[in-house]
Amino acid sequence: MKLLLSAILLYTISPTKSQWSFPDDFKFGVATAAYQIEGGWNADGKGVNVWDHLTHTNPNFTIDNSNGDIACDSYHKWQEDVQMLKNLGVDFYRFSLSWTRILPQGFASEINTAGVQYYNNLIDELIANGIEPCVTLFHWDSPQMFSSFGGYYNPVFVDLFANYARIAFKLFGDRVKTWITFNEPKVVCQDYNEFMGLVNEVYPNGVIEYLCTHDLLKAHAEAYHIYDNEFRAQQNGKVGITLNFEWSEPASVKSEDVEAAEQRRQFEFGLFASPIVYGNYPEVVIKRVAHRSKREGFPHSRLPKFTLTEQLKLKGTYDFIGLNHYNSWLVKASPEQPFGEPSYDKDVGTERFVDPSWEDTEWDGKIAPFGLQNSLKWIKATYKNSLILITENGYPDKTGTLEDNRRINFLRQYLNATLQAIHQDQVNVKAYTVWSLMDNFEWAQGFTVKFGLYNVDFTTNERTRTAKKSVEYYRSVIKDRVV
Ligand code: GBH
C-alpha cells in the first residue's frame, strides 16, 4: 500500500515538459511609460516634450485625434497603480521618467522639484509595498526644446542625455537598482521622424537613421560610464538598454535564405547590440552600407564610423540586455535593390512575409511564440551568454474586454517559450515583463489599441481601473511559477 501510494505520488509530481517552472531567481513584472500613462502634461512646472508638441500641433497624428494630456492620470493616481501592482504580486515595476517633468527645458541647469517629488513618492510607495522599481530614462518623450537644434541629429544630444542620466542616478539611485537608458532606439531612429519634433525638416533617408543611432549609442555609453565612475560603488545597481527584436526566421533551409535572415537580425538588433557588446557595428552592416553608399555616389559610407577611442568606450557598456519582443517574420533572400535614392530598407535588403498558419493578434503582429525562444537563443549565442531581461511582451486588442481570454492564451504561450529557453537552451534570462499594467495611450494609435492587464475607462474623469481576467492569470503564474 505504502509503495503504491509513493508510486502514485512520484508519478504526479515528476516534472513533464509542460510542468517546467520558473527558477527562484527569475522575476516577474509589468511595464508602462511616462507619456503613455501619466497625463499632467503641464502640471506643476513640467516642460513640453515632443509628444505634447506633436499631438497639440497636429491632432490628426493619432488615429482618434487623442493625446496624452491626461492619459491614465497616473500623475494623480500613482497610489492606486501601486495597489494594482501589489494585487498582481509582481516583483518589479518598469516605468519611465518624463525628462521634462524633472528638467523642464531638458537642460540640467533647472530642476523641477515637484517632478522630483512625484517620482520620489512613487518609488517610496513601491518599495514600501515590496516592489522593486525598474526605471527607463528615455521612453520617447524628448524635450521639445531640443528640436530647435536638431535633436538627436546634433551630437550635443550625447552630453544632454548624460547630464540628465547623472541627475536621475543622483536623485533616485539610492533606491533604483535597475536602469534602462533607452527604450527601443530602433523605433526612435527609424519609425517616426516625428519623434524629434522635426516633421518639417528634411533629413534624407538612409542617413538620418544612422546619425540618430550613432548618437543614441554614444549617449548610452556615456550614461553607463557615469554610473560606473560616480555611482556604482555606493549604489550597486545594473544599467542596460532595451532593444526591440522581431524575430527573423529563414523562409527555407537554402543557405541564401539562412543568410538573409541573419542579415536582417544584424541590421535590426545587431546595429544596436553589437556596438554595446563588442564596440562596433556588425560586419555585414558596415560592408553593405559602405558598398551601397559607394554605388550611390557618396564619397564615404552613410554609416558613421566610431573612432578607436569611441569603440573602446562603447564596448561592454551593459550589465544586461533588455529585450522587447512582440512579433516574428519569415525572411528570404531578394535581388539587390537598384542604386538610387539611399534608404535604410534597401540597405537591409531581403524580403519578409508571415506564415499564413500564424494566428493574428487584434492589431499589429502575429502569434508565434517560437520567435521569442529563438530570439533568446540567438542573443545568447551572438552576445556571449549575456544576462537578458525580457522588458516587454504583450497582447493588443481593440475592445479592452474584461474577458480577455486571448491575452491569457498569448501570455501562456510566450511564458512557455521563455521556460523552454531557460530549461532546454540554458539561456541566461532572468525576468519577464508584461506590456502593460493597464490600457494606455498607444502612440499613433491613441487609445484604440489596448495592452492592459487592467482596463481603464477613458470616458470618466476618474479613469477607473478594472482588473481583467488576465490579472488573475498572471497573479497565479507569479505565485505558482508555472504557466
Ligand atoms: C513597444 O514598441 C513600446 O516600447 C511601447 O511603448 C508600446 O506601447 C508597445 O510596444 C506596444 O506597441 O502602426 O504606426 O502605430 C514595440 C514596437 C513600434 C511596434 C511601432 C508597433 C507600430 C507603429 N512598436 N509599431 S504604428
Short mmCIF file of C-alpha atoms and ligand atoms in Angstrom, two decimals:
data_model
loop_
_atom_site.label_atom_id
_atom_site.label_comp_id
_atom_site.label_asym_id
_atom_site.label_seq_id
_atom_site.Cartn_x
_atom_site.Cartn_y
_atom_site.Cartn_z
CA MET A 1 0.00 0.00 0.00
CA LYS A 2 2.76 2.38 1.02
CA LEU A 3 4.63 1.54 -2.16
CA LEU A 4 1.58 2.12 -4.29
CA LEU A 5 0.98 5.50 -2.66
CA SER A 6 4.52 6.69 -3.22
CA ALA A 7 4.40 5.42 -6.79
CA ILE A 8 1.27 7.48 -7.42
CA LEU A 9 2.82 10.47 -5.70
CA LEU A 10 6.02 10.17 -7.72
CA TYR A 11 4.04 9.91 -10.92
CA THR A 12 2.03 13.02 -10.19
CA ILE A 13 4.94 15.22 -9.12
CA SER A 14 7.59 14.17 -11.64
CA PRO A 15 8.06 17.14 -13.98
CA THR A 16 6.95 16.84 -17.58
CA LYS A 17 7.69 19.36 -20.29
CA SER A 18 4.64 21.45 -19.51
CA GLN A 19 5.46 21.47 -15.82
CA TRP A 20 8.77 23.27 -16.06
CA SER A 21 8.80 26.03 -13.53
CA PHE A 22 10.49 29.41 -13.27
CA PRO A 23 13.67 29.34 -11.16
CA ASP A 24 13.67 31.09 -7.77
CA ASP A 25 15.78 33.98 -9.02
CA PHE A 26 13.51 34.66 -12.02
CA LYS A 27 11.48 37.86 -11.63
CA PHE A 28 8.11 38.98 -12.96
CA GLY A 29 6.96 42.50 -13.67
CA VAL A 30 4.76 44.78 -15.73
CA ALA A 31 5.73 47.89 -17.69
CA THR A 32 4.43 51.34 -18.56
CA ALA A 33 5.95 54.55 -19.94
CA ALA A 34 5.56 58.15 -18.73
CA TYR A 35 3.85 59.75 -21.72
CA GLN A 36 1.54 56.77 -22.15
CA ILE A 37 0.10 56.87 -18.61
CA GLU A 38 0.97 59.96 -16.57
CA GLY A 39 -1.05 62.82 -18.02
CA GLY A 40 -0.39 66.01 -16.05
CA TRP A 41 1.26 67.25 -19.22
CA ASN A 42 1.77 70.78 -17.85
CA ALA A 43 1.27 70.13 -14.14
CA ASP A 44 3.49 71.72 -11.50
CA GLY A 45 6.20 73.04 -13.80
CA LYS A 46 6.60 70.19 -16.27
CA GLY A 47 8.15 71.30 -19.58
CA VAL A 48 6.91 70.44 -23.07
CA ASN A 49 8.16 67.29 -24.77
CA VAL A 50 7.95 66.21 -28.41
CA TRP A 51 4.75 64.23 -27.85
CA ASP A 52 2.99 67.16 -26.16
CA HIS A 53 4.05 69.32 -29.05
CA LEU A 54 3.25 66.85 -31.80
CA THR A 55 -0.23 65.95 -30.55
CA HIS A 56 -1.13 69.59 -29.82
CA THR A 57 0.05 70.98 -33.15
CA ASN A 58 -1.04 68.01 -35.25
CA PRO A 59 -4.03 66.31 -33.60
CA ASN A 60 -4.52 64.10 -36.65
CA PHE A 61 -1.28 62.36 -35.92
CA THR A 62 -3.18 59.89 -33.73
CA ILE A 63 -5.94 57.92 -35.38
CA ASP A 64 -8.51 59.00 -32.76
CA ASN A 65 -7.22 62.62 -32.54
CA SER A 66 -6.27 61.96 -28.93
CA ASN A 67 -3.21 62.93 -26.92
CA GLY A 68 -1.57 62.06 -23.60
CA ASP A 69 -2.62 65.25 -21.76
CA ILE A 70 -4.48 63.18 -19.17
CA ALA A 71 -3.91 59.58 -20.32
CA CYS A 72 -4.42 57.26 -17.29
CA ASP A 73 -3.88 60.23 -14.97
CA SER A 74 -1.16 58.35 -13.13
CA TYR A 75 0.31 61.71 -12.19
CA HIS A 76 -2.51 61.76 -9.64
CA LYS A 77 -3.40 58.08 -9.34
CA TRP A 78 0.03 56.57 -8.60
CA GLN A 79 -1.07 55.16 -5.24
CA GLU A 80 -3.85 53.21 -6.91
CA ASP A 81 -1.35 52.00 -9.53
CA VAL A 82 0.86 50.62 -6.77
CA GLN A 83 -2.12 48.81 -5.25
CA MET A 84 -2.77 47.19 -8.63
CA LEU A 85 0.86 46.08 -8.79
CA LYS A 86 0.60 44.73 -5.27
CA ASN A 87 -2.54 42.83 -6.19
CA LEU A 88 -0.70 41.25 -9.12
CA GLY A 89 2.16 40.23 -6.85
CA VAL A 90 4.85 41.44 -9.26
CA ASP A 91 8.49 41.53 -8.18
CA PHE A 92 9.18 44.79 -10.05
CA TYR A 93 7.52 47.66 -11.88
CA ARG A 94 9.14 49.03 -15.04
CA PHE A 95 8.17 52.67 -15.61
CA SER A 96 9.89 55.61 -17.28
CA LEU A 97 10.84 59.08 -16.12
CA SER A 98 9.49 62.05 -18.01
CA TRP A 99 12.63 64.04 -18.80
CA THR A 100 10.80 67.40 -18.87
CA ARG A 101 8.95 66.71 -15.63
CA ILE A 102 12.36 66.66 -13.93
CA LEU A 103 14.23 69.10 -16.21
CA PRO A 104 11.56 71.35 -17.80
CA GLN A 105 13.75 72.61 -20.64
CA GLY A 106 15.74 69.40 -20.87
CA PHE A 107 18.89 71.06 -19.54
CA ALA A 108 20.45 70.15 -16.21
CA SER A 109 20.54 73.78 -15.10
CA GLU A 110 16.95 73.80 -13.82
CA ILE A 111 15.41 71.00 -11.74
CA ASN A 112 11.65 70.93 -11.13
CA THR A 113 11.25 69.88 -7.50
CA ALA A 114 7.57 68.95 -7.93
CA GLY A 115 8.54 66.48 -10.65
CA VAL A 116 11.26 65.00 -8.47
CA GLN A 117 8.75 64.71 -5.63
CA TYR A 118 6.35 62.79 -7.87
CA TYR A 119 8.94 60.12 -8.63
CA ASN A 120 10.18 60.03 -5.04
CA ASN A 121 6.64 59.35 -3.88
CA LEU A 122 6.12 56.62 -6.46
CA ILE A 123 9.46 54.93 -5.75
CA ASP A 124 8.95 55.06 -1.97
CA GLU A 125 5.44 53.67 -2.29
CA LEU A 126 6.69 50.82 -4.48
CA ILE A 127 9.41 49.91 -2.01
CA ALA A 128 7.01 50.16 0.95
CA ASN A 129 4.88 47.57 -0.89
CA GLY A 130 7.79 45.25 -1.64
CA ILE A 131 8.02 46.10 -5.36
CA GLU A 132 11.36 46.91 -6.99
CA PRO A 133 11.44 49.98 -9.22
CA CYS A 134 12.98 49.39 -12.67
CA VAL A 135 13.45 52.74 -14.39
CA THR A 136 13.68 53.64 -18.07
CA LEU A 137 15.38 57.02 -18.52
CA PHE A 138 14.10 57.61 -22.02
CA HIS A 139 10.87 56.22 -23.43
CA TRP A 140 10.47 58.57 -26.43
CA ASP A 141 9.38 61.83 -24.75
CA SER A 142 12.35 64.02 -25.66
CA PRO A 143 12.38 67.68 -24.57
CA GLN A 144 10.73 69.76 -27.31
CA MET A 145 13.40 72.43 -26.76
CA PHE A 146 15.98 70.17 -28.45
CA SER A 147 14.13 70.27 -31.76
CA SER A 148 15.37 73.80 -32.35
CA PHE A 149 18.92 72.50 -32.74
CA GLY A 150 18.30 69.20 -34.48
CA GLY A 151 17.57 66.86 -31.59
CA TYR A 152 19.37 63.55 -31.87
CA TYR A 153 20.97 64.64 -35.12
CA ASN A 154 23.07 67.13 -33.20
CA PRO A 155 25.89 65.33 -31.34
CA VAL A 156 25.34 67.69 -28.39
CA PHE A 157 22.45 65.35 -27.55
CA VAL A 158 25.02 62.94 -26.11
CA ASP A 159 26.01 65.37 -23.37
CA LEU A 160 22.46 66.49 -22.71
CA PHE A 161 21.36 62.91 -22.13
CA ALA A 162 24.41 62.18 -20.00
CA ASN A 163 23.66 65.17 -17.75
CA TYR A 164 20.06 64.06 -17.36
CA ALA A 165 21.13 60.49 -16.55
CA ARG A 166 23.57 61.73 -13.90
CA ILE A 167 20.79 63.72 -12.20
CA ALA A 168 18.46 60.69 -12.25
CA PHE A 169 21.16 58.41 -10.76
CA LYS A 170 21.90 61.01 -8.08
CA LEU A 171 18.25 61.62 -7.18
CA PHE A 172 16.88 58.08 -7.28
CA GLY A 173 19.82 55.66 -7.42
CA ASP A 174 19.80 55.04 -3.68
CA ARG A 175 16.53 53.12 -4.28
CA VAL A 176 16.53 52.26 -8.01
CA LYS A 177 18.82 49.32 -8.80
CA THR A 178 17.82 48.57 -12.39
CA TRP A 179 18.27 51.29 -15.01
CA ILE A 180 17.40 51.20 -18.70
CA THR A 181 18.96 54.05 -20.68
CA PHE A 182 16.87 53.93 -23.87
CA ASN A 183 13.69 52.14 -24.81
CA GLU A 184 13.89 50.83 -28.39
CA PRO A 185 16.35 53.20 -30.06
CA LYS A 186 15.44 51.48 -33.33
CA VAL A 187 11.90 52.82 -33.19
CA VAL A 188 13.17 56.29 -32.24
CA CYS A 189 15.61 56.39 -35.15
CA GLN A 190 13.62 54.60 -37.82
CA ASP A 191 9.89 54.50 -37.28
CA TYR A 192 8.91 58.11 -36.79
CA ASN A 193 10.77 61.23 -37.86
CA GLU A 194 8.10 62.99 -35.78
CA PHE A 195 9.73 61.66 -32.63
CA MET A 196 12.10 64.57 -32.62
CA GLY A 197 9.51 67.20 -33.44
CA LEU A 198 11.38 67.67 -36.70
CA VAL A 199 8.47 66.98 -39.03
CA ASN A 200 9.26 69.94 -41.25
CA GLU A 201 12.97 69.38 -41.52
CA VAL A 202 14.40 67.42 -44.39
CA TYR A 203 16.77 64.69 -43.33
CA PRO A 204 17.50 62.22 -46.09
CA ASN A 205 16.50 58.59 -45.64
CA GLY A 206 19.37 56.21 -45.31
CA VAL A 207 21.31 58.91 -43.47
CA ILE A 208 19.20 60.03 -40.51
CA GLU A 209 18.65 56.53 -39.18
CA TYR A 210 22.39 56.01 -38.77
CA LEU A 211 23.13 59.51 -37.42
CA CYS A 212 20.47 59.04 -34.77
CA THR A 213 21.66 55.51 -33.95
CA HIS A 214 25.24 56.73 -33.62
CA ASP A 215 24.31 59.49 -31.17
CA LEU A 216 21.96 57.37 -29.06
CA LEU A 217 24.60 54.66 -28.73
CA LYS A 218 27.18 57.22 -27.60
CA ALA A 219 24.69 58.73 -25.18
CA HIS A 220 24.01 55.28 -23.76
CA ALA A 221 27.73 54.60 -23.27
CA GLU A 222 28.25 57.98 -21.65
CA ALA A 223 25.47 57.31 -19.14
CA TYR A 224 26.87 53.84 -18.43
CA HIS A 225 30.32 55.27 -17.64
CA ILE A 226 28.83 57.97 -15.44
CA TYR A 227 27.14 55.24 -13.44
CA ASP A 228 30.38 53.23 -13.29
CA ASN A 229 32.57 56.15 -12.29
CA GLU A 230 30.30 58.10 -9.98
CA PHE A 231 27.60 55.82 -8.59
CA ARG A 232 28.21 52.10 -8.92
CA ALA A 233 30.42 51.74 -5.85
CA GLN A 234 27.76 53.17 -3.50
CA GLN A 235 24.58 52.22 -5.34
CA ASN A 236 25.49 48.81 -6.71
CA GLY A 237 22.78 48.63 -9.39
CA LYS A 238 22.62 47.46 -13.00
CA VAL A 239 22.49 49.54 -16.19
CA GLY A 240 21.35 48.24 -19.57
CA ILE A 241 19.41 49.18 -22.68
CA THR A 242 16.13 47.86 -24.09
CA LEU A 243 16.11 46.77 -27.75
CA ASN A 244 13.10 45.62 -29.73
CA PHE A 245 13.52 42.46 -31.75
CA GLU A 246 11.05 40.99 -34.21
CA TRP A 247 12.33 37.50 -34.90
CA SER A 248 13.56 36.76 -38.46
CA GLU A 249 13.19 33.08 -39.31
CA PRO A 250 14.71 31.84 -42.58
CA ALA A 251 11.89 31.07 -45.01
CA SER A 252 13.69 27.89 -46.16
CA VAL A 253 16.81 25.86 -45.43
CA LYS A 254 18.51 27.32 -48.52
CA SER A 255 21.77 28.96 -47.47
CA GLU A 256 20.82 32.27 -49.13
CA ASP A 257 17.65 32.45 -47.01
CA VAL A 258 19.52 31.49 -43.85
CA GLU A 259 21.97 34.29 -44.63
CA ALA A 260 19.18 36.74 -45.43
CA ALA A 261 17.54 36.13 -42.05
CA GLU A 262 20.86 36.65 -40.29
CA GLN A 263 21.47 39.86 -42.27
CA ARG A 264 18.13 41.21 -41.11
CA ARG A 265 18.83 40.34 -37.47
CA GLN A 266 22.15 42.12 -37.68
CA PHE A 267 20.59 45.24 -39.24
CA GLU A 268 17.70 45.29 -36.79
CA PHE A 269 19.18 44.13 -33.47
CA GLY A 270 22.95 43.91 -34.10
CA LEU A 271 23.09 47.54 -35.23
CA PHE A 272 22.49 48.46 -31.57
CA ALA A 273 23.67 45.43 -29.61
CA SER A 274 26.97 44.86 -31.36
CA PRO A 275 28.49 48.30 -30.57
CA ILE A 276 27.46 47.91 -26.93
CA VAL A 277 28.83 44.38 -26.59
CA TYR A 278 31.80 44.44 -28.98
CA GLY A 279 32.46 48.14 -29.63
CA ASN A 280 31.43 48.37 -33.28
CA TYR A 281 28.65 47.82 -35.80
CA PRO A 282 28.21 44.31 -37.23
CA GLU A 283 30.50 43.42 -40.12
CA VAL A 284 27.61 42.84 -42.54
CA VAL A 285 26.13 46.27 -41.77
CA ILE A 286 29.47 48.06 -42.23
CA LYS A 287 30.09 46.25 -45.52
CA ARG A 288 26.64 46.65 -47.03
CA VAL A 289 26.17 50.32 -46.18
CA ALA A 290 29.67 51.13 -47.48
CA HIS A 291 29.03 49.22 -50.69
CA ARG A 292 25.63 50.76 -51.36
CA SER A 293 26.84 54.26 -50.43
CA LYS A 294 29.67 53.96 -52.93
CA ARG A 295 27.37 52.85 -55.72
CA GLU A 296 25.03 55.74 -54.88
CA GLY A 297 27.88 58.19 -55.35
CA PHE A 298 28.68 59.06 -51.74
CA PRO A 299 32.37 59.73 -51.02
CA HIS A 300 32.04 57.94 -47.65
CA SER A 301 29.75 55.35 -46.15
CA ARG A 302 26.43 56.73 -44.90
CA LEU A 303 27.13 54.73 -41.74
CA PRO A 304 29.27 56.92 -39.45
CA LYS A 305 32.47 55.40 -38.09
CA PHE A 306 33.35 55.06 -34.43
CA THR A 307 36.91 56.17 -33.66
CA LEU A 308 39.04 53.64 -31.81
CA THR A 309 38.56 55.63 -28.61
CA GLU A 310 34.80 55.56 -29.11
CA GLN A 311 34.87 51.83 -29.77
CA LEU A 312 36.70 51.18 -26.53
CA LYS A 313 34.31 53.46 -24.72
CA LEU A 314 31.25 51.62 -26.11
CA LYS A 315 32.47 48.09 -25.63
CA GLY A 316 30.92 46.31 -22.66
CA THR A 317 28.58 49.10 -21.57
CA TYR A 318 25.81 46.81 -20.36
CA ASP A 319 25.00 44.79 -17.28
CA PHE A 320 22.06 43.21 -19.09
CA ILE A 321 20.32 43.32 -22.45
CA GLY A 322 16.64 44.30 -22.27
CA LEU A 323 14.50 42.56 -24.88
CA ASN A 324 11.13 43.79 -26.13
CA HIS A 325 9.54 41.11 -28.25
CA TYR A 326 6.16 41.14 -29.98
CA ASN A 327 6.36 39.67 -33.46
CA SER A 328 8.03 37.32 -35.99
CA TRP A 329 8.64 37.07 -39.75
CA LEU A 330 9.82 34.64 -42.39
CA VAL A 331 12.74 36.06 -44.35
CA LYS A 332 14.15 35.19 -47.74
CA ALA A 333 16.91 36.48 -49.96
CA SER A 334 15.96 39.02 -52.61
CA PRO A 335 17.84 40.57 -55.53
CA GLU A 336 19.91 43.68 -54.70
CA GLN A 337 17.70 46.80 -54.93
CA PRO A 338 18.66 49.34 -57.63
CA PHE A 339 21.15 52.01 -56.54
CA GLY A 340 19.36 55.34 -56.50
CA GLU A 341 17.90 57.13 -53.51
CA PRO A 342 19.62 55.86 -50.37
CA SER A 343 17.41 54.03 -47.90
CA TYR A 344 17.82 52.00 -44.75
CA ASP A 345 15.33 49.43 -46.05
CA LYS A 346 17.36 48.86 -49.19
CA ASP A 347 20.48 48.52 -47.02
CA VAL A 348 18.71 45.78 -45.05
CA GLY A 349 17.67 44.15 -48.31
CA THR A 350 15.89 40.76 -48.09
CA GLU A 351 12.17 40.13 -48.20
CA ARG A 352 9.86 39.24 -45.35
CA PHE A 353 6.38 37.81 -45.01
CA VAL A 354 4.31 35.88 -42.50
CA ASP A 355 3.36 32.26 -42.30
CA PRO A 356 -0.38 32.04 -43.02
CA SER A 357 -0.72 29.49 -40.22
CA TRP A 358 0.29 32.03 -37.55
CA GLU A 359 -2.69 33.37 -35.69
CA ASP A 360 -3.39 37.13 -35.75
CA THR A 361 -3.36 39.36 -32.71
CA GLU A 362 -6.08 42.00 -32.82
CA TRP A 363 -3.68 44.71 -34.04
CA ASP A 364 -0.15 44.73 -35.43
CA GLY A 365 1.56 41.35 -35.38
CA LYS A 366 1.14 37.61 -35.22
CA ILE A 367 1.23 34.99 -32.51
CA ALA A 368 4.43 32.99 -32.98
CA PRO A 369 5.92 32.16 -29.57
CA PHE A 370 8.79 30.17 -31.11
CA GLY A 371 10.09 33.60 -32.19
CA LEU A 372 10.66 34.58 -28.57
CA GLN A 373 12.53 31.37 -27.82
CA ASN A 374 14.65 31.78 -30.96
CA SER A 375 15.36 35.43 -30.16
CA LEU A 376 16.60 34.45 -26.72
CA LYS A 377 18.73 31.61 -28.13
CA TRP A 378 20.21 33.89 -30.80
CA ILE A 379 21.07 36.64 -28.30
CA LYS A 380 22.73 34.05 -26.07
CA ALA A 381 24.81 32.70 -28.97
CA THR A 382 25.65 36.08 -30.51
CA TYR A 383 26.40 38.08 -27.36
CA LYS A 384 28.42 35.81 -25.10
CA ASN A 385 25.62 34.42 -22.98
CA SER A 386 24.64 37.89 -21.75
CA LEU A 387 22.15 38.37 -18.97
CA ILE A 388 18.79 39.03 -20.66
CA LEU A 389 15.72 40.68 -19.15
CA ILE A 390 12.52 40.48 -21.18
CA THR A 391 11.39 44.07 -20.67
CA GLU A 392 8.19 43.88 -22.79
CA ASN A 393 5.84 41.32 -24.28
CA GLY A 394 2.08 41.62 -24.55
CA TYR A 395 -1.14 41.27 -26.45
CA PRO A 396 -3.15 44.07 -28.11
CA ASP A 397 -6.90 44.15 -28.53
CA LYS A 398 -9.29 46.88 -29.60
CA THR A 399 -12.02 46.44 -27.01
CA GLY A 400 -10.34 46.33 -23.61
CA THR A 401 -12.66 43.46 -22.72
CA LEU A 402 -12.51 42.13 -19.17
CA GLU A 403 -12.92 38.59 -20.51
CA ASP A 404 -9.52 38.75 -22.19
CA ASN A 405 -9.05 35.05 -22.85
CA ARG A 406 -6.96 35.75 -25.93
CA ARG A 407 -4.48 37.77 -23.87
CA ILE A 408 -4.24 34.92 -21.37
CA ASN A 409 -3.68 32.47 -24.18
CA PHE A 410 -0.95 34.71 -25.65
CA LEU A 411 0.81 35.19 -22.32
CA ARG A 412 0.70 31.46 -21.58
CA GLN A 413 2.35 30.63 -24.90
CA TYR A 414 5.09 33.25 -24.60
CA LEU A 415 5.78 32.39 -20.97
CA ASN A 416 6.07 28.78 -22.04
CA ALA A 417 8.54 29.79 -24.76
CA THR A 418 10.54 31.56 -22.05
CA LEU A 419 10.51 28.39 -19.94
CA GLN A 420 11.81 26.41 -22.92
CA ALA A 421 14.61 28.91 -23.47
CA ILE A 422 15.58 28.53 -19.81
CA HIS A 423 15.34 24.76 -19.50
CA GLN A 424 16.15 23.50 -23.00
CA ASP A 425 18.57 26.14 -24.20
CA GLN A 426 20.09 27.34 -20.91
CA VAL A 427 19.52 30.97 -21.85
CA ASN A 428 20.51 33.39 -19.09
CA VAL A 429 17.11 35.13 -18.97
CA LYS A 430 16.07 36.35 -15.54
CA ALA A 431 12.96 38.46 -15.96
CA TYR A 432 9.69 38.67 -17.86
CA THR A 433 7.64 41.86 -18.14
CA VAL A 434 4.08 42.22 -19.42
CA TRP A 435 3.29 45.28 -21.51
CA SER A 436 1.25 46.69 -19.92
CA LEU A 437 -0.06 47.22 -16.39
CA MET A 438 -3.12 48.96 -17.86
CA ASP A 439 -4.65 50.19 -21.12
CA ASN A 440 -2.92 53.41 -22.11
CA PHE A 441 -2.01 55.88 -24.86
CA GLU A 442 -0.68 53.68 -27.68
CA TRP A 443 1.24 56.39 -29.61
CA ALA A 444 -0.11 56.86 -33.16
CA GLN A 445 -3.00 54.52 -32.30
CA GLY A 446 -4.15 56.77 -29.46
CA PHE A 447 -6.49 54.91 -27.11
CA THR A 448 -7.79 52.49 -29.75
CA VAL A 449 -5.26 49.73 -29.07
CA LYS A 450 -5.24 48.21 -25.59
CA PHE A 451 -2.49 46.14 -23.98
CA GLY A 452 -3.53 46.37 -20.31
CA LEU A 453 -3.99 43.72 -17.66
CA TYR A 454 -6.26 46.37 -16.16
CA ASN A 455 -8.93 48.12 -18.20
CA VAL A 456 -9.03 51.92 -17.92
CA ASP A 457 -12.26 53.82 -18.55
CA PHE A 458 -11.07 56.84 -20.52
CA THR A 459 -14.58 58.33 -20.65
CA THR A 460 -14.64 59.21 -16.95
CA ASN A 461 -12.52 61.77 -15.09
CA GLU A 462 -11.70 59.08 -12.55
CA ARG A 463 -10.02 56.97 -15.23
CA THR A 464 -11.46 54.00 -13.39
CA ARG A 465 -9.25 50.89 -13.45
CA THR A 466 -10.82 47.43 -13.53
CA ALA A 467 -8.97 44.12 -13.39
CA LYS A 468 -9.32 41.96 -16.50
CA LYS A 469 -9.32 38.18 -16.28
CA SER A 470 -5.60 38.21 -17.19
CA VAL A 471 -4.81 39.78 -13.80
CA GLU A 472 -5.93 36.56 -12.16
CA TYR A 473 -3.91 34.50 -14.63
CA TYR A 474 -0.66 36.49 -14.28
CA ARG A 475 -1.00 36.51 -10.50
CA SER A 476 -1.22 32.72 -10.48
CA VAL A 477 1.84 32.40 -12.73
CA ILE A 478 3.85 34.61 -10.38
CA LYS A 479 2.66 32.74 -7.32
CA ASP A 480 2.94 29.16 -8.64
CA ARG A 481 5.89 29.79 -11.01
CA VAL A 482 4.36 27.64 -13.74
CA VAL A 483 2.33 28.55 -16.82
C1 GBH B 1 6.70 48.93 -27.72
O1 GBH B 1 7.16 49.13 -29.03
C2 GBH B 1 6.85 50.23 -26.95
O2 GBH B 1 8.01 50.20 -26.13
C3 GBH B 1 5.65 50.60 -26.12
O3 GBH B 1 5.74 51.94 -25.74
C4 GBH B 1 4.39 50.29 -26.89
O4 GBH B 1 3.25 50.72 -26.19
C5 GBH B 1 4.36 48.80 -27.12
O5 GBH B 1 5.46 48.39 -27.86
C6 GBH B 1 3.14 48.32 -27.88
O6 GBH B 1 3.17 48.74 -29.21
O7 GBH B 1 1.27 51.32 -36.53
O8 GBH B 1 2.36 53.47 -36.66
O9 GBH B 1 1.38 52.77 -34.59
C7 GBH B 1 7.14 47.99 -29.87
C8 GBH B 1 7.48 48.37 -31.29
C9 GBH B 1 6.81 50.07 -32.84
C10 GBH B 1 5.51 48.09 -32.59
C11 GBH B 1 5.66 50.77 -33.56
C12 GBH B 1 4.39 48.76 -33.30
C13 GBH B 1 3.60 50.29 -34.88
C14 GBH B 1 3.64 51.67 -35.41
N1 GBH B 1 6.35 49.05 -31.92
N2 GBH B 1 4.83 49.77 -34.25
S1 GBH B 1 2.05 52.35 -35.82
#
